[in-house]
Amino acid sequence: MLSNTCRYAVRSIIYIGIKSSVDQLINVKKIASELDVPMQFLSKILQIYVKAGILKSFKGPTGGFSLALDPYSVSLYELVKIIDGDQIFETCVIGTKPCYSKNSNSMKCPVHDQYSAVRSQLTEFFKNETLGAIMDNYANKTDDFLML
Amino acid sequence: MLSNTCRYAVRSIIYIGIKSSVDQLINVKKIASELDVPMQFLSKILQIYVKAGILKSFKGPTGGFSLALDPYSVSLYELVKIIDGDQIFETCVIGTKPCYSKNSNSMKCPVHDQYSAVRSQLTEFFKNETLGAIMDNYANKTDDFLML
DNA sequence: GGATAAAAAGATTTTAAATTCCGGTGTTCT
DNA sequence: AGAACACCGGAATTTAAAATCTTTTTATCC
């Protein structure tokens, strides 16, 4: 469904959202060990989000990462799209090409009509689920009760 | 979503379902050129389905493949599971582990509750969509109107 | 039986994703 | 200033998926 890279990425952003704040940054070493993700690799991934403006980064001792935006304005959709692109939101399950056209004159994959309902629900889920909402979800629960 | 291999596989099975019959087998060369899939690679994939009992194969001239079962008894779910496994039906979007447990005492991924509805709809789609239904769908339409 | 056609199977290569290595740059602290 | 720390960025390596090569087996037709 999502690439390895992308799942690491989203989990890390959530972790940063929960654990960091303006005065409390969190560094790659910590994230990597907590989420059990190879550190150097994670570093690369976070760089992508920094460039995309999702994260802010600070160098030196006391350095680390924090969210750059209001978490309620960041959807899973955006986070995924930055890493994996929008293929899963645009293409049919079996097809390789877009095949989501409104005009019925173009090519359709064999399960286009049946799958499009599923795909739009999937897309809606990703678009509606914000980082903020996920973070709130954690407030009620104990830490080790959840999988990150 | 699905692996390259798996999409080739499903498309080929559909093609075989439509084009072949008991007295009219269809060979890899034909399928590969029609669906634009590397022939030798496709050959390997079809072997998996033969072993799984989904396809029947015959060697020699006039040889080729045909369905081994009633197409209405074969779901997309089975076809996908044989190639890609059941990961997409069992795991949460962000997590790596199952996390679909009924008892709320075990670990849950951050979006478990919200995603599970989407996942079950996805799973239902794959389970309900049979090869037979897809084949019927073709009966009404012209060939080059669809994407295979 | 020999030529031909097609699947089966094992080994190998190619490609892309995942991961690591390493030198560089900016920051903080003493 | 200088040491330590943490992010940055390019290159190289590893791993797994995708694709190809080659040989073998089986069946058909003349």
XYZ file of C-alpha atoms (C1' of nucleotides) in Angstrom:
356
model
C 0.000 0.000 0.000
C 2.466 2.603 1.200
C 6.211 2.311 0.710
C 8.466 1.486 3.610
C 9.895 4.972 3.381
C 6.470 6.522 3.551
C 5.375 4.588 6.612
C 8.561 5.544 8.447
C 7.950 9.113 7.410
C 4.382 9.390 8.641
C 5.135 7.629 11.911
C 8.031 10.005 12.516
C 5.977 13.095 11.828
C 3.360 11.880 14.287
C 6.064 11.224 16.841
C 7.541 14.659 16.340
C 4.095 16.194 16.615
C 3.498 14.511 19.958
C 6.925 14.862 21.524
C 8.258 18.150 20.269
C 7.242 21.746 20.824
C 8.748 25.163 20.182
C 11.103 24.907 23.121
C 11.500 21.141 23.006
C 13.010 19.891 19.797
C 13.532 16.242 19.049
C 16.472 14.801 17.134
C 16.830 11.985 14.609
C 18.731 9.748 16.983
C 15.874 9.765 19.436
C 13.174 9.223 16.787
C 15.105 6.432 15.128
C 15.630 4.512 18.324
C 12.068 5.007 19.555
C 10.450 4.019 16.254
C 13.068 1.438 15.356
C 13.973 2.958 11.995
C 17.517 3.131 10.590
C 18.822 6.514 11.655
C 20.698 7.641 8.562
C 17.806 6.643 6.412
C 15.335 8.499 8.576
C 17.556 11.537 8.392
C 17.182 11.534 4.624
C 13.423 11.227 4.852
C 13.060 14.097 7.280
C 15.139 16.280 5.001
C 12.451 15.881 2.367
C 9.806 17.173 4.747
C 11.990 20.075 5.778
C 12.294 21.105 2.146
C 8.565 20.651 1.719
C 7.958 23.018 4.625
C 6.270 20.433 6.844
C 9.105 20.330 9.356
C 11.514 22.862 10.755
C 15.049 21.796 11.580
C 17.759 23.287 13.767
C 21.422 22.393 13.842
C 23.915 22.129 16.638
C 23.517 20.942 20.208
C 19.919 21.443 21.341
C 19.101 21.091 17.656
C 16.466 18.827 16.187
C 13.091 18.904 14.498
C 9.684 20.337 15.132
C 6.517 20.809 13.118
C 6.522 23.850 10.877
C 2.757 24.105 10.533
C -0.440 23.888 12.517
C -0.956 20.108 12.805
C -4.684 20.490 12.074
C -3.809 21.893 8.687
C -1.637 18.942 7.708
C -3.424 15.891 6.294
C -2.105 12.380 5.876
C -2.827 12.879 2.199
C -0.151 15.557 1.909
C 2.358 13.586 3.906
C 1.905 10.517 1.751
C 1.837 12.424 -1.511
C 5.200 14.030 -0.775
C 6.895 10.644 -0.454
C 4.944 8.162 -2.565
C 3.184 10.484 -4.966
C -0.530 10.264 -5.644
C -0.607 6.991 -7.515
C -2.799 5.165 -5.000
C -5.304 8.012 -5.124
C -5.426 8.243 -8.885
C -5.005 4.841 -10.486
C -7.242 1.805 -10.507
C -6.214 -1.285 -8.575
C -5.322 -3.366 -11.552
C -4.418 -0.729 -14.091
C -1.204 1.127 -14.527
C -2.539 4.301 -16.074
C -4.733 6.954 -14.427
C -8.105 5.740 -15.735
C -10.060 8.037 -13.407
C -11.406 10.276 -16.133
C -14.898 11.646 -15.875
C -15.599 11.366 -19.596
C -16.492 7.799 -20.378
C -14.763 7.897 -23.742
C -11.330 7.058 -22.468
C -9.953 3.715 -21.389
C -11.128 2.093 -18.237
C -9.569 -0.701 -16.246
C -11.677 -3.840 -15.771
C -12.860 -2.915 -12.301
C -12.969 0.838 -12.698
C -16.623 1.422 -11.821
C -16.639 -0.954 -8.885
C -13.348 0.188 -7.435
C -13.793 3.927 -7.745
C -16.104 4.006 -4.723
C -13.473 2.266 -2.640
C -10.767 4.535 -3.908
C -12.682 7.682 -3.111
C -13.317 6.469 0.411
C -9.637 5.740 0.739
C -8.745 9.171 -0.561
C -11.265 10.836 1.733
C -9.762 9.067 4.703
C -6.304 10.358 3.885
C -7.553 13.868 3.179
C -9.701 14.133 6.306
C -7.269 12.604 8.749
C -5.126 15.416 10.080
C -1.983 15.233 12.103
C -3.722 17.220 14.809
C -6.549 14.719 15.098
C -4.119 11.856 15.423
C -2.200 13.719 18.104
C -5.409 14.364 20.051
C -6.155 10.694 19.855
C -2.982 10.036 21.807
C -3.797 12.431 24.606
C -6.383 10.008 25.974
C -4.242 6.928 25.946
C -1.078 5.637 27.508
C 1.977 5.585 25.301
C 2.891 1.949 25.074
C -0.689 1.143 24.232
C -0.182 2.420 20.735
C 2.045 1.342 17.930
C 4.515 3.795 16.551
C -1.081 -0.815 -3.603
C -0.538 -4.012 -5.532
C 2.847 -5.158 -6.787
C 3.712 -4.981 -10.431
C 3.707 -8.756 -10.537
C 0.266 -8.921 -9.023
C -1.283 -6.466 -11.447
C 0.174 -8.388 -14.388
C -1.174 -11.548 -12.850
C -4.737 -10.385 -12.340
C -4.924 -8.757 -15.752
C -3.707 -11.973 -17.345
C -6.216 -14.125 -15.525
C -8.998 -11.843 -16.685
C -7.696 -12.007 -20.227
C -7.518 -15.786 -20.102
C -11.016 -15.908 -18.676
C -12.379 -13.864 -21.539
C -10.407 -15.325 -24.420
C -9.946 -18.946 -23.566
C -12.342 -21.852 -23.271
C -12.086 -25.625 -23.014
C -11.347 -26.037 -26.713
C -9.589 -22.701 -27.132
C -6.451 -22.364 -25.072
C -4.362 -19.240 -25.012
C -0.600 -19.148 -24.747
C 1.824 -16.870 -22.931
C 3.146 -15.311 -26.100
C -0.302 -14.071 -27.030
C -1.133 -12.805 -23.535
C 2.197 -11.065 -23.166
C 1.909 -9.223 -26.449
C -1.730 -8.273 -25.911
C -1.233 -7.008 -22.370
C 2.254 -5.654 -22.974
C 3.926 -7.670 -20.239
C 7.375 -9.266 -20.528
C 6.738 -12.789 -21.764
C 9.224 -14.791 -19.708
C 8.203 -12.943 -16.600
C 4.553 -13.593 -17.248
C 5.350 -17.231 -17.764
C 6.734 -17.407 -14.242
C 3.669 -15.708 -12.801
C 1.248 -18.029 -14.541
C 3.161 -21.013 -13.190
C 2.272 -19.849 -9.700
C -1.417 -19.886 -10.522
C -1.143 -23.290 -12.125
C 0.366 -24.651 -8.925
C -2.343 -22.901 -6.936
C -4.989 -24.625 -9.025
C -6.433 -21.433 -10.504
C -5.185 -22.169 -14.020
C -4.759 -25.291 -16.073
C -1.839 -25.536 -18.447
C -1.104 -27.753 -21.432
C 2.214 -28.227 -23.142
C 3.123 -28.698 -26.754
C 1.656 -27.167 -29.900
C -1.983 -26.207 -29.352
C -0.943 -25.909 -25.729
C -1.630 -22.957 -23.475
C -3.681 -21.913 -20.486
C -7.284 -21.927 -19.412
C -9.163 -21.369 -16.179
C -9.262 -24.366 -13.872
C -12.288 -23.238 -11.889
C -15.710 -21.691 -12.270
C -14.872 -17.984 -12.648
C -17.745 -17.026 -10.334
C -16.036 -18.927 -7.556
C -12.752 -17.072 -7.923
C -12.469 -13.708 -6.181
C -9.926 -10.969 -6.722
C -9.058 -11.482 -3.083
C -7.723 -14.973 -3.736
C -5.836 -13.911 -6.826
C -4.133 -11.080 -4.999
C -3.430 -13.090 -1.886
C -1.589 -15.742 -3.874
C 0.887 -13.224 -5.242
C 1.142 -10.384 -2.727
C -0.058 -12.078 0.417
C -2.734 -10.587 2.655
C -0.782 -7.686 4.048
C -3.021 -4.975 2.607
C -6.062 -6.715 4.081
C -4.588 -7.228 7.510
C -2.284 -4.384 8.449
C -2.974 -0.742 9.164
C -1.846 1.898 6.696
C 0.976 3.209 8.774
C 1.857 0.178 10.844
C 3.960 -2.781 9.951
C 2.365 -5.356 12.189
C -1.163 -6.814 11.990
C -2.836 -4.544 14.568
C -6.343 -5.705 13.599
C -7.044 -7.554 16.817
C -10.527 -7.572 18.242
C -9.351 -7.381 21.839
C -8.417 -3.831 22.575
C -5.580 -4.835 24.861
C -3.019 -5.251 22.127
C -1.125 -2.580 20.253
C -2.880 -0.338 17.808
C -1.420 1.853 15.131
C -2.167 5.579 15.353
C -5.020 5.493 12.853
C -6.335 2.039 13.593
C -9.904 2.937 14.501
C -10.338 5.413 11.675
C -8.721 3.261 9.023
C -10.345 -0.045 9.832
C -13.598 1.000 8.163
C -11.726 1.823 4.982
C -9.791 -1.386 5.133
C -12.863 -3.533 5.545
C -14.496 -1.848 2.571
C -11.355 -2.491 0.587
C -11.314 -6.109 1.653
C -15.000 -6.531 0.876
C -14.438 -5.182 -2.605
C -11.723 -7.735 -3.286
C -13.721 -10.570 -1.780
C -16.960 -9.757 -3.579
C -15.498 -9.030 -6.974
C -15.365 -12.317 -8.846
C -13.620 -13.138 -12.041
C -16.982 -14.129 -13.502
C -18.504 -10.744 -12.742
C -15.597 -8.954 -14.372
C -15.903 -11.157 -17.434
C -19.639 -10.420 -17.703
C -18.830 -6.762 -17.562
C -16.850 -7.164 -20.763
C -19.639 -8.838 -22.668
C -21.456 -5.510 -23.000
C -18.533 -3.463 -24.197
C -16.149 -3.306 -27.119
C -12.672 -4.594 -26.501
C -10.428 -1.613 -27.053
C -12.670 0.441 -24.845
C -11.208 -1.218 -21.794
C -7.777 -1.272 -20.333
C -6.061 -4.580 -19.887
C 10.837 -41.071 -35.142
C 11.982 -36.221 -36.090
C 10.610 -31.358 -36.290
C 8.135 -28.048 -33.935
C 5.649 -25.641 -30.335
C 4.700 -24.551 -25.789
C 5.128 -24.814 -20.713
C 8.460 -25.692 -16.648
C 12.404 -24.770 -14.158
C 16.904 -23.135 -12.710
C 20.284 -19.611 -13.007
C 21.470 -15.098 -13.932
C 21.090 -10.140 -14.771
C 18.976 -5.677 -14.319
C 16.616 -2.160 -11.894
C 14.810 0.281 -8.168
C 14.106 0.680 -3.303
C 16.254 0.702 0.998
C 20.168 1.503 3.644
C 24.821 2.956 4.862
C 29.122 5.797 4.560
C 31.433 9.861 4.955
C 32.743 14.450 4.603
C 30.578 19.132 5.168
C 28.067 23.019 7.444
C 25.930 25.640 10.978
C 25.161 26.135 16.374
C 25.834 25.949 21.026
C 28.706 25.986 24.994
C 32.863 26.588 27.567
C 38.775 29.700 19.507
C 37.711 25.068 19.771
C 35.186 20.995 20.855
C 30.969 18.672 20.565
C 26.595 18.103 18.493
C 23.071 17.731 15.058
C 21.409 18.490 10.527
C 22.855 18.308 5.296
C 24.099 16.172 0.982
C 26.460 13.350 -2.303
C 28.145 8.822 -3.265
C 28.307 4.037 -2.526
C 26.422 -0.318 -0.953
C 22.961 -3.769 0.012
C 18.654 -5.995 -0.765
C 14.589 -7.309 -3.014
C 11.638 -6.976 -6.967
C 11.436 -7.310 -11.802
C 13.048 -9.135 -15.950
C 15.928 -12.158 -18.936
C 18.593 -16.334 -20.450
C 19.034 -21.024 -21.058
C 17.920 -25.726 -20.713
C 14.586 -29.296 -19.995
C 10.228 -31.527 -20.380
C 5.969 -32.634 -22.681
C 2.807 -32.782 -26.414
C 1.338 -32.467 -31.434
C 1.707 -33.232 -36.214
C 3.776 -34.927 -40.276
